[in-house]
Amino acid sequence: MTDAATLADRVQSGDLRLYELEAHADAETAATARRLILERETDAELETVGSYSFDAGQAADANIENGIGGAQLPMGVAGPVRINGGAADGEFYLPMATTEGALVASVNRGLSTIDAAGGATARVTDSGMTRAPVFRVEDVAEAEHVIDWVNANLEALKAAAESTTSHGELLDIDPSVVGDNVYLRFVYDTKDAMGMNMATIATREAATVVEAETPAELVALSGNLCSDKKPAAVNAIKGRGRTVTADVCIDRELVEERLNTTPEAMAEGNTRKNLVGSAKAVSLGFNAHAANTVAAMFLATGQDAAQVVEGSNAITTMDVREDGLYASISFASLEVGTVGGGTKLPTQQEALNVLGLAGSGDPPGKNADALAEVIAVGALAGELSLVAAFCSRHLASAHEELGR
Amino acid sequence: MTDAATLADRVQSGDLRLYELEAHADAETAATARRLILERETDAELETVGSYSFDAGQAADANIENGIGGAQLPMGVAGPVRINGGAADGEFYLPMATTEGALVASVNRGLSTIDAAGGATARVTDSGMTRAPVFRVEDVAEAEHVIDWVNANLEALKAAAESTTSHGELLDIDPSVVGDNVYLRFVYDTKDAMGMNMATIATREAATVVEAETPAELVALSGNLCSDKKPAAVNAIKGRGRTVTADVCIDRELVEERLNTTPEAMAEGNTRKNLVGSAKAVSLGFNAHAANTVAAMFLATGQDAAQVVEGSNAITTMDVREDGLYASISFASLEVGTVGGGTKLPTQQEALNVLGLAGSGDPPGKNADALAEVIAVGALAGELSLVAAFCSRHLASAHEELGR
Amino acid sequence: MTDAATLADRVQSGDLRLYELEAHADAETAATARRLILERETDAELETVGSYSFDAGQAADANIENGIGGAQLPMGVAGPVRINGGAADGEFYLPMATTEGALVASVNRGLSTIDAAGGATARVTDSGMTRAPVFRVEDVAEAEHVIDWVNANLEALKAAAESTTSHGELLDIDPSVVGDNVYLRFVYDTKDAMGMNMATIATREAATVVEAETPAELVALSGNLCSDKKPAAVNAIKGRGRTVTADVCIDRELVEERLNTTPEAMAEGNTRKNLVGSAKAVSLGFNAHAANTVAAMFLATGQDAAQVVEGSNAITTMDVREDGLYASISFASLEVGTVGGGTKLPTQQEALNVLGLAGSGDPPGKNADALAEVIAVGALAGELSLVAAFCSRHLASAHEELGR
Amino acid sequence: MTDAATLADRVQSGDLRLYELEAHADAETAATARRLILERETDAELETVGSYSFDAGQAADANIENGIGGAQLPMGVAGPVRINGGAADGEFYLPMATTEGALVASVNRGLSTIDAAGGATARVTDSGMTRAPVFRVEDVAEAEHVIDWVNANLEALKAAAESTTSHGELLDIDPSVVGDNVYLRFVYDTKDAMGMNMATIATREAATVVEAETPAELVALSGNLCSDKKPAAVNAIKGRGRTVTADVCIDRELVEERLNTTPEAMAEGNTRKNLVGSAKAVSLGFNAHAANTVAAMFLATGQDAAQVVEGSNAITTMDVREDGLYASISFASLEVGTVGGGTKLPTQQEALNVLGLAGSGDPPGKNADALAEVIAVGALAGELSLVAAFCSRHLASAHEELGR
């Protein structure tokens, strides 16, 4: 601890910068020194922040700079639930990290209903991580020339991009023109990695070729048509990460017993709230609270929390069928990985092991597909539970009176 | 530990449900039992999940059901930075919890530049937490009648709503009609609480009055015009939580020294990427990566992670001024609180203390206002740093050649 | 004609500019001269363009520059239909000008069904024409100051704005801040005029006061938050022109006889196409073809054709009720007038007379309200007819098999 | 006229329906009879509506039902302007039909400036007419199966679709899944036709094959992912009709002389209004008034007025370059044709002849491409003129003071 105190003194005297400590001590000591500084300069005591289970050095390498310790969120579990997925096949417990009371209970109730109905179906219907650099050209005539060149040289660009990665594959390059801006949206198969870094590095290499062979000048490796961590229609329409749907049919009796309402009330509530209400709000989210489940499972399994923004973009449907209720949720751009990023941290790795989805899948990409399917089922459960909650009191009785 | 093992056995034998454990043991034992069950039924070992610093019982009361322990994320610190805010006034260190390497370093570089420029200005320009129930009416003639009644009885509805809360104030009720749906968007001043629960409970009371006095029937307490945890234009336009802007003027020399680029290159890059690129992407986010800072500070300070969705809705502008670069970021709907929710958890409380913003402000609301301003400054720093990073290589040299 | 030929010669010899002809001849002769020029310089013969019924001079004063004659579109009529409106009360024939075959027939079939069901209900639920100048300020601290000043001086700004108009009233000023931009959305009651010009002139006067009394500098009288002739959420959410809903209940028997389908099939088709399909398309229009009716009635009655863009922003709902089908359409921003603009042209004036809505209403504003309600009913008819058309073949039989 | 009076009597006595008249008389007489009826039943006199130059019978066949005559709009001309287009190459006069005073003058001023700058560049960068039927499936597993089948049978679907048309070609089928809805977006090359009808008929044939070969059931031939006559992001991102950009570089001196402002003031005004203002308005239109030019040229040349909705979706950029101002406008989904629809009407045909673009191009599609390019240049002129108008007073002087 002497060491940390000395480092703290040196920072406070101006001898060292806050971010230079790792050059003079191990990461744990550096973090301790920073806590000391903060404790001296603010009213904070940082006892629990200083209590963490991950390796400070590994975190400093991969996840954090100016580390001071850890943040802790409560983790709960929901399920089990049977899933008939394209990749996820079997029974799953869902780990969720959240500070919002009632969320895990809500998802758990929904999963229990889904399980009683025979489980959920889920499929990844599209997949691809994107990066879209923006180039400056002289005018639209030059833009046309650049795009023609790109379309004629896809193989060369693929070779350049893939030279930077052992796993990733360039699937497509999708061009757009706005005046003297050319945006090239590169789409990659990044297997079990969420893949942003892989896509960025590969795209940089390909962009260098475009610059060398055409008059286009690179302005930024991301021109916001990717689109990362923004709620953009381009992702809603073209997908990013996994495009995934989960659905279930629930018998009328089960709807009445478990959810205390009727299929008709559920369908009406979903239409008035999730479809018409969202339309009037000019929303990119036609669901009740998909972001809650996405955020909680992202945090538990080491995903990028900022990608909840586009990851939670989802449409929920509920319809009456002859035999009961059909309910679905369709995510456009759920960016997930089971390797890299925060997945290696210890609590996150343990949570992935609860799902049986840590590390690379067989074949590669299968684990990330499965994680997407499981999250979609969790979110479907959350939708069922919340819509049922507000329908049970009001709508159900109204529907009964009407004899529907 | 015997106890936990016994409980685990009972659950596995079907004698108890997973969520019933708290009725038979304290929360910590219940969590231990659930970890045991998961360890038996999956391949996971949950050692680090079982290592947590918060009180399991308090978490079970307020934050989590089916608790199994905690998730840990690395926490770092950026700053200090001077802020001239409407509520935040002085020098601040920003705690950030993230798993994304380079993020804290990026924000830190931006904050250092801002601080060297004399600090950032920040203001909350609008404030209000919302809840928008949807009612069913017979037809639009009845909708008109209901809205007329609401407008004529605002005081009665205010009294009903505020009867449920000691702090909250009903500020406004904003009606919308879509066919036989009437949406009433209730707007509250919830002081230092993020306020969703307060708003929901108060709105339920007022909705009961609407149902009693008009022919409208309540369909759902949230009709998605609130709009919570969805990226909706209604929040971008009318605001939710805090509407807050942070900005800074940076001398040309400072831009060149600290950011290795020029004001012209920054402005051009921002326009091509954050404005035009986002426009082409049909995005609700006209920024580079505001969600990163919002997510990291939300997680560090106990905010609702799912509200990163609308909380990160922001427009970044960068313009050349005579003396250098003007840069700003404007958030439409940053939902934050310094009391309630996850703010009471120990690591989160400690992070709020680093900011000097834990608990109620004086006057009430000032701490949450200040937190919003600090987050906005942090995000501004992230924008400056990222835009500079891609401009430094390409654009700056181009501008130099052009003599601009 | 000599005159026109001489003028044409002078333009072609470079002695006169094409737009200067009205200074040397009456408008009709000027138009003739321009047709001559075009006939000489291109392959066109402009015989029918030269055949028009309006007064060329009046058109040159109010509607057109560089006039060459007229464009002619076929006009048809649909109806009659009974309307129970807030302003439109009685039976109406709807004039429609279009080149799209089947459109009038489709609306006519829908109106006939609505009429058989007892007519439609319609209400204008909000009203106001807007203009939103953008001002430049130093920073957000100054933005806050400017907005505070505006809010404290609403009466003075109202006086300034209303000094420019004998009819218009300033209802509200709604501020927004983005960095160093302050947008003030002025909302006016412009009575029976569509009101853009009135709003622009009044706002210019008020903006002058803002500039004089605060540090804000006017950048543009329209800052695109108005928002005119763009499909913007600000109009969808806050309204512009008339916000109007039309709806109808149609007995099951009538649905089957007139529309050859069932309420269930209509409701399902509407949900899958107009709600879910539009959601997936990230659309601002949740309807089948509202723009068709809006465009055709706008053209017939002298409205601004470019305002079809936001005027057609509408949500269509269809739900099964005990007694049949409930259908509605809700427009957010239908900008219409019965005085000014193109309404004074002869064919347009005649079409307004078919509706009984030419000129100022009693009280002022009632005619424009009524026109909005009639257009909404026409669009509702178009929705019913089109949704029924595709449902009649497929869905109805499916529903019959299911016994629903 | 006797005939018309008799017919009118029979309708009024209930012996005939309004839409049955063409079975008992020629179209002109039928129209006369309807005018008589309207004149008797309303306060209208329909003299000018009864004065029209097109053939009533041809209009009744192709464009209108329940015809009563014609609507007349003033037509003007702007230009000439040189265009360096991919298809439009040379000097063009632009016919515009509008009732909005100042519009033609505004476009004319812009065109004159563009012409003085050497003309505009324009390119169609993408092209394709779409129709997107929605199918109902059992669940997402079946959806996956249907899409797999479609992807494996593109040639068969192409053959089916193209069997219905002599000109059209199926380019692509783009699938989307939302729960139990499968949307297939068919993309066609429809040459010089706008192509909606061609696309609809071809898609119906292909959809029949999908229904026969897979479990998918057709719900509607349009599932709103097309997306026709709605302002949808799917068109903004994937294009519909022609995706086209026009741009120009204008010397600083020319900006000052012709537009009375500076490149810096234009660029600033465009950013604050068209980019940032539109962003804050959550708009799909990042331009000043593109819809005005699109509407006026659509009406003059016989395009579908309701397609102004998505046709006007455009982004305007203005940037300072070393030598002056670069300005551009990029349309995402400009649906135009030079054959079919309203293009055959006499005034519209004459206007197309002014452009030299009536009928089929050589090669097919070239005329429609050229029309798109000309409209884009007209809209660019409108943008320059309007932005200059508000910049000339305020911004220019401010920039001068700053020495920029």
Coordinates of N, CA, C and O in Angstrom, one line a residue, chain D residues 91-192:
Chain D
E91 N -28.8 21.2 -72.7 CA -29.5 22.4 -72.1 C -31.0 22.2 -72.0 O -31.6 21.7 -72.9
F92 N -31.5 22.5 -70.9 CA -32.9 22.2 -70.6 C -33.7 23.4 -70.0 O -33.2 24.1 -69.2
Y93 N -34.9 23.5 -70.6 CA -35.9 24.3 -69.9 C -36.8 23.4 -69.0 O -37.2 22.4 -69.5
L94 N -37.1 23.9 -67.8 CA -37.9 23.1 -66.9 C -39.3 23.6 -66.8 O -39.5 24.7 -66.2
P95 N -40.3 22.8 -67.2 CA -41.7 23.2 -67.0 C -42.1 22.9 -65.6 O -41.8 21.8 -65.1
M96 N -42.8 23.8 -65.0 CA -43.3 23.6 -63.6 C -44.8 24.1 -63.5 O -45.1 25.2 -63.9
A97 N -45.6 23.2 -62.9 CA -47.0 23.6 -62.6 C -47.2 23.8 -61.2 O -46.9 22.8 -60.4
T98 N -47.6 24.9 -60.8 CA -47.7 25.2 -59.3 C -48.7 26.3 -59.1 O -49.1 27.1 -60.0
T99 N -49.2 26.5 -57.9 CA -50.0 27.6 -57.5 C -49.3 28.5 -56.5 O -49.8 29.5 -56.0
E100 N -48.0 28.1 -56.2 CA -47.3 28.9 -55.2 C -46.4 30.0 -55.8 O -45.4 29.7 -56.4
G101 N -46.9 31.2 -55.6 CA -46.1 32.3 -56.1 C -44.7 32.3 -55.6 O -44.4 31.9 -54.5
A102 N -43.8 32.8 -56.5 CA -42.3 32.9 -56.2 C -41.6 31.6 -56.4 O -40.3 31.7 -56.5
L103 N -42.2 30.5 -56.5 CA -41.5 29.3 -56.7 C -40.7 29.2 -58.0 O -39.5 28.9 -58.0
V104 N -41.4 29.5 -59.1 CA -40.7 29.4 -60.4 C -39.5 30.4 -60.5 O -38.4 30.2 -60.9
A105 N -39.8 31.6 -59.9 CA -38.8 32.7 -59.9 C -37.6 32.2 -59.1 O -36.4 32.4 -59.5
S106 N -37.8 31.5 -58.0 CA -36.8 31.1 -57.1 C -35.9 30.0 -57.9 O -34.7 30.1 -57.9
V107 N -36.6 29.1 -58.5 CA -35.8 28.0 -59.2 C -35.1 28.6 -60.4 O -34.0 28.3 -60.7
N108 N -35.7 29.6 -61.0 CA -35.1 30.2 -62.2 C -33.8 31.0 -61.8 O -32.8 30.9 -62.5
R109 N -33.9 31.6 -60.7 CA -32.7 32.3 -60.2 C -31.5 31.3 -59.9 O -30.4 31.5 -60.3
G110 N -31.9 30.2 -59.3 CA -30.9 29.2 -59.0 C -30.3 28.6 -60.3 O -29.1 28.4 -60.4
L111 N -31.2 28.3 -61.2 CA -30.7 27.7 -62.5 C -29.8 28.6 -63.2 O -28.8 28.2 -63.8
S112 N -30.2 29.9 -63.2 CA -29.3 30.9 -63.9 C -27.9 30.9 -63.2 O -26.9 31.0 -63.9
T113 N -27.9 30.8 -61.9 CA -26.6 30.8 -61.2 C -25.8 29.5 -61.6 O -24.6 29.6 -61.9
I114 N -26.5 28.4 -61.6 CA -25.9 27.1 -61.9 C -25.3 27.2 -63.4 O -24.2 26.8 -63.7
D115 N -26.1 27.8 -64.3 CA -25.7 27.8 -65.7 C -24.5 28.7 -65.8 O -23.6 28.4 -66.5
A116 N -24.5 29.8 -65.1 CA -23.3 30.7 -65.1 C -22.1 30.0 -64.6 O -21.0 30.3 -65.0
A117 N -22.3 29.0 -63.7 CA -21.2 28.3 -63.1 C -20.7 27.2 -64.0 O -19.9 26.4 -63.6
G118 N -21.3 27.0 -65.2 CA -20.9 26.0 -66.1 C -21.9 24.8 -66.1 O -21.6 23.8 -66.8
G119 N -23.0 24.9 -65.4 CA -24.0 23.9 -65.4 C -23.8 22.9 -64.3 O -22.8 23.0 -63.5
A120 N -24.8 22.0 -64.1 CA -24.8 21.1 -63.0 C -24.4 19.7 -63.5 O -24.5 19.4 -64.6
T121 N -23.8 18.9 -62.6 CA -23.5 17.5 -62.8 C -24.7 16.7 -62.2 O -25.2 17.1 -61.1
A122 N -25.1 15.6 -62.8 CA -26.1 14.8 -62.2 C -25.9 13.4 -62.6 O -25.4 13.1 -63.7
R123 N -26.3 12.5 -61.7 CA -26.1 11.0 -61.9 C -27.2 10.3 -61.2 O -27.5 10.5 -60.0
V124 N -27.8 9.3 -61.9 CA -28.7 8.3 -61.3 C -27.7 7.2 -60.7 O -27.0 6.6 -61.5
T125 N -27.7 7.1 -59.4 CA -26.7 6.1 -58.9 C -27.4 4.8 -58.5 O -26.7 3.8 -58.2
D126 N -28.7 4.7 -58.5 CA -29.4 3.4 -58.3 C -30.8 3.6 -58.9 O -31.3 4.7 -59.0
S127 N -31.4 2.4 -59.2 CA -32.7 2.5 -59.9 C -33.4 1.2 -59.6 O -32.8 0.1 -59.6
G128 N -34.7 1.3 -59.4 CA -35.5 0.0 -59.2 C -36.9 0.3 -58.7 O -37.0 1.1 -57.7
M129 N -37.9 -0.2 -59.3 CA -39.2 -0.1 -58.7 C -39.6 -1.3 -57.9 O -39.2 -2.4 -58.2
T130 N -40.3 -1.1 -56.8 CA -40.5 -2.2 -55.8 C -41.9 -2.5 -55.5 O -42.8 -1.6 -55.6
R131 N -42.2 -3.7 -55.1 CA -43.4 -4.1 -54.6 C -43.2 -5.2 -53.5 O -42.4 -6.1 -53.8
A132 N -43.7 -5.1 -52.3 CA -43.4 -6.0 -51.3 C -44.6 -6.6 -50.6 O -45.2 -6.1 -49.7
P133 N -45.0 -7.7 -51.2 CA -46.2 -8.4 -50.6 C -45.8 -9.0 -49.2 O -44.7 -9.2 -48.9
V134 N -46.9 -9.1 -48.3 CA -46.7 -9.7 -47.0 C -47.4 -11.0 -47.0 O -48.5 -11.2 -47.4
F135 N -46.7 -12.0 -46.5 CA -47.2 -13.4 -46.4 C -47.3 -13.7 -44.9 O -46.5 -13.3 -44.1
R136 N -48.3 -14.6 -44.6 CA -48.4 -15.1 -43.2 C -47.9 -16.5 -43.2 O -48.2 -17.3 -44.0
V137 N -47.1 -16.8 -42.1 CA -46.6 -18.1 -41.9 C -46.9 -18.6 -40.5 O -47.5 -17.8 -39.7
E138 N -46.6 -19.8 -40.2 CA -46.9 -20.4 -39.0 C -46.1 -19.8 -37.8 O -46.6 -19.4 -36.8
D139 N -44.8 -19.8 -38.1 CA -43.9 -19.3 -37.0 C -42.6 -19.0 -37.7 O -42.4 -19.1 -38.9
V140 N -41.6 -18.5 -36.9 CA -40.3 -18.1 -37.6 C -39.5 -19.3 -38.2 O -38.8 -19.1 -39.1
A141 N -39.8 -20.5 -37.7 CA -39.2 -21.6 -38.3 C -39.7 -21.8 -39.8 O -38.9 -22.0 -40.7
E142 N -41.0 -21.6 -39.9 CA -41.5 -21.7 -41.3 C -41.1 -20.5 -42.1 O -40.9 -20.6 -43.3
A143 N -41.0 -19.3 -41.5 CA -40.5 -18.1 -42.2 C -39.1 -18.4 -42.8 O -38.8 -18.1 -43.9
E144 N -38.2 -19.0 -42.0 CA -36.9 -19.3 -42.4 C -37.0 -20.3 -43.6 O -36.3 -20.1 -44.6
H145 N -37.9 -21.2 -43.5 CA -38.0 -22.2 -44.6 C -38.5 -21.5 -45.9 O -38.0 -21.8 -47.0
V146 N -39.4 -20.6 -45.8 CA -40.0 -19.9 -47.0 C -38.9 -19.0 -47.6 O -38.7 -19.1 -48.8
I147 N -38.1 -18.4 -46.8 CA -37.0 -17.5 -47.3 C -35.9 -18.4 -48.0 O -35.4 -18.0 -49.0
D148 N -35.6 -19.5 -47.4 CA -34.7 -20.4 -48.0 C -35.2 -20.8 -49.3 O -34.4 -20.9 -50.3
W149 N -36.5 -21.1 -49.4 CA -37.0 -21.6 -50.7 C -36.9 -20.4 -51.7 O -36.5 -20.7 -52.9
V150 N -37.3 -19.3 -51.3 CA -37.2 -18.1 -52.2 C -35.8 -17.9 -52.7 O -35.6 -17.8 -54.0
N151 N -34.9 -17.9 -51.8 CA -33.5 -17.7 -52.3 C -33.0 -18.8 -53.2 O -32.2 -18.6 -54.1
A152 N -33.5 -20.0 -53.0 CA -33.1 -21.1 -53.9 C -33.8 -21.2 -55.2 O -33.5 -21.9 -56.1
N153 N -34.9 -20.3 -55.3 CA -35.7 -20.4 -56.5 C -35.9 -19.0 -57.2 O -36.9 -18.8 -57.8
L154 N -34.9 -18.2 -57.1 CA -35.0 -16.9 -57.7 C -35.2 -16.9 -59.2 O -36.0 -16.1 -59.7
E155 N -34.6 -17.9 -59.9 CA -34.8 -17.9 -61.3 C -36.3 -18.3 -61.7 O -36.9 -17.7 -62.6
A156 N -36.9 -19.2 -60.9 CA -38.3 -19.5 -61.2 C -39.2 -18.3 -60.9 O -40.1 -18.1 -61.6
L157 N -38.9 -17.6 -59.9 CA -39.7 -16.5 -59.5 C -39.5 -15.4 -60.6 O -40.5 -14.7 -60.9
K158 N -38.3 -15.2 -61.0 CA -38.0 -14.3 -62.1 C -38.8 -14.6 -63.3 O -39.4 -13.7 -64.0
A159 N -38.8 -15.8 -63.7 CA -39.5 -16.3 -64.9 C -41.0 -16.0 -64.7 O -41.7 -15.4 -65.6
A160 N -41.5 -16.3 -63.5 CA -43.0 -16.0 -63.3 C -43.3 -14.5 -63.4 O -44.2 -14.1 -64.1
A161 N -42.5 -13.7 -62.7 CA -42.7 -12.3 -62.7 C -42.6 -11.7 -64.1 O -43.5 -10.9 -64.5
E162 N -41.6 -12.1 -64.8 CA -41.3 -11.5 -66.1 C -42.3 -12.0 -67.2 O -42.3 -11.4 -68.3
S163 N -43.0 -13.0 -66.9 CA -44.0 -13.6 -67.9 C -45.1 -12.6 -68.1 O -45.8 -12.7 -69.1
T164 N -45.2 -11.6 -67.2 CA -46.4 -10.7 -67.2 C -46.0 -9.4 -67.9 O -46.9 -8.5 -68.1
T165 N -44.8 -9.2 -68.3 CA -44.3 -7.9 -68.8 C -43.4 -8.1 -70.0 O -42.5 -9.0 -70.0
S166 N -43.5 -7.2 -71.0 CA -42.6 -7.3 -72.1 C -41.3 -6.5 -71.8 O -40.3 -6.7 -72.5
H167 N -41.3 -5.6 -70.9 CA -40.2 -4.7 -70.7 C -39.5 -4.9 -69.3 O -38.3 -4.9 -69.2
G168 N -40.3 -5.2 -68.3 CA -39.7 -5.2 -67.0 C -38.8 -6.4 -66.7 O -38.9 -7.5 -67.3
E169 N -37.8 -6.2 -65.8 CA -36.9 -7.2 -65.4 C -36.9 -7.3 -63.8 O -36.7 -6.2 -63.2
L170 N -37.0 -8.5 -63.3 CA -36.9 -8.6 -61.8 C -35.4 -8.6 -61.5 O -34.6 -9.4 -62.0
L171 N -35.0 -7.7 -60.6 CA -33.6 -7.5 -60.3 C -33.2 -8.3 -59.0 O -32.1 -8.8 -58.8
D172 N -34.2 -8.3 -58.0 CA -33.8 -8.8 -56.7 C -35.1 -9.0 -55.9 O -36.1 -8.4 -56.2
I173 N -35.0 -9.9 -54.9 CA -36.0 -10.1 -54.0 C -35.4 -10.0 -52.6 O -34.5 -10.8 -52.3
D174 N -35.9 -9.1 -51.8 CA -35.2 -8.8 -50.5 C -36.2 -9.2 -49.4 O -37.2 -8.5 -49.2
P175 N -35.9 -10.2 -48.6 CA -36.8 -10.7 -47.6 C -36.6 -10.0 -46.2 O -35.5 -9.7 -45.8
S176 N -37.7 -9.9 -45.5 CA -37.7 -9.5 -44.1 C -38.7 -10.3 -43.3 O -39.8 -10.7 -43.8
V177 N -38.4 -10.5 -42.0 CA -39.3 -11.3 -41.2 C -39.7 -10.5 -39.9 O -38.8 -9.9 -39.3
V178 N -41.0 -10.4 -39.6 CA -41.4 -9.9 -38.4 C -42.4 -10.9 -37.8 O -43.6 -10.9 -38.2
G179 N -42.0 -11.7 -36.8 CA -42.9 -12.7 -36.3 C -43.4 -13.7 -37.4 O -42.5 -14.3 -38.1
D180 N -44.7 -13.8 -37.5 CA -45.2 -14.7 -38.5 C -45.5 -14.0 -39.8 O -46.4 -14.4 -40.6
N181 N -44.9 -12.8 -40.0 CA -45.0 -12.1 -41.3 C -43.7 -12.2 -42.1 O -42.6 -11.9 -41.6
V182 N -43.8 -12.6 -43.4 CA -42.7 -12.6 -44.3 C -43.0 -11.5 -45.3 O -44.0 -11.6 -46.0
Y183 N -42.1 -10.6 -45.5 CA -42.2 -9.5 -46.5 C -41.1 -9.8 -47.5 O -40.0 -10.0 -47.2
L184 N -41.5 -9.8 -48.8 CA -40.6 -10.0 -49.9 C -40.6 -8.8 -50.7 O -41.6 -8.5 -51.4
R185 N -39.5 -8.0 -50.7 CA -39.5 -6.8 -51.5 C -38.9 -7.1 -52.9 O -37.7 -7.3 -53.0
F186 N -39.8 -7.1 -53.9 CA -39.4 -7.3 -55.3 C -38.9 -6.0 -55.9 O -39.6 -5.0 -55.8
V187 N -37.7 -6.1 -56.5 CA -37.2 -4.9 -57.2 C -37.1 -5.1 -58.7 O -36.5 -6.1 -59.1
Y188 N -37.6 -4.2 -59.4 CA -37.7 -4.3 -60.9 C -37.0 -3.2 -61.6 O -37.0 -2.0 -61.1
D189 N -36.4 -3.5 -62.8 CA -36.1 -2.5 -63.7 C -37.3 -2.3 -64.6 O -37.7 -3.2 -65.4
T190 N -37.9 -1.1 -64.6 CA -39.1 -0.9 -65.3 C -38.9 0.1 -66.5 O -39.8 0.7 -67.0
K191 N -37.6 0.3 -66.8 CA -37.3 1.2 -67.9 C -37.8 2.6 -67.8 O -37.7 3.2 -66.8
D192 N -38.5 3.0 -68.8 CA -39.0 4.4 -68.8 C -40.4 4.6 -68.1 O -40.9 5.7 -68.0

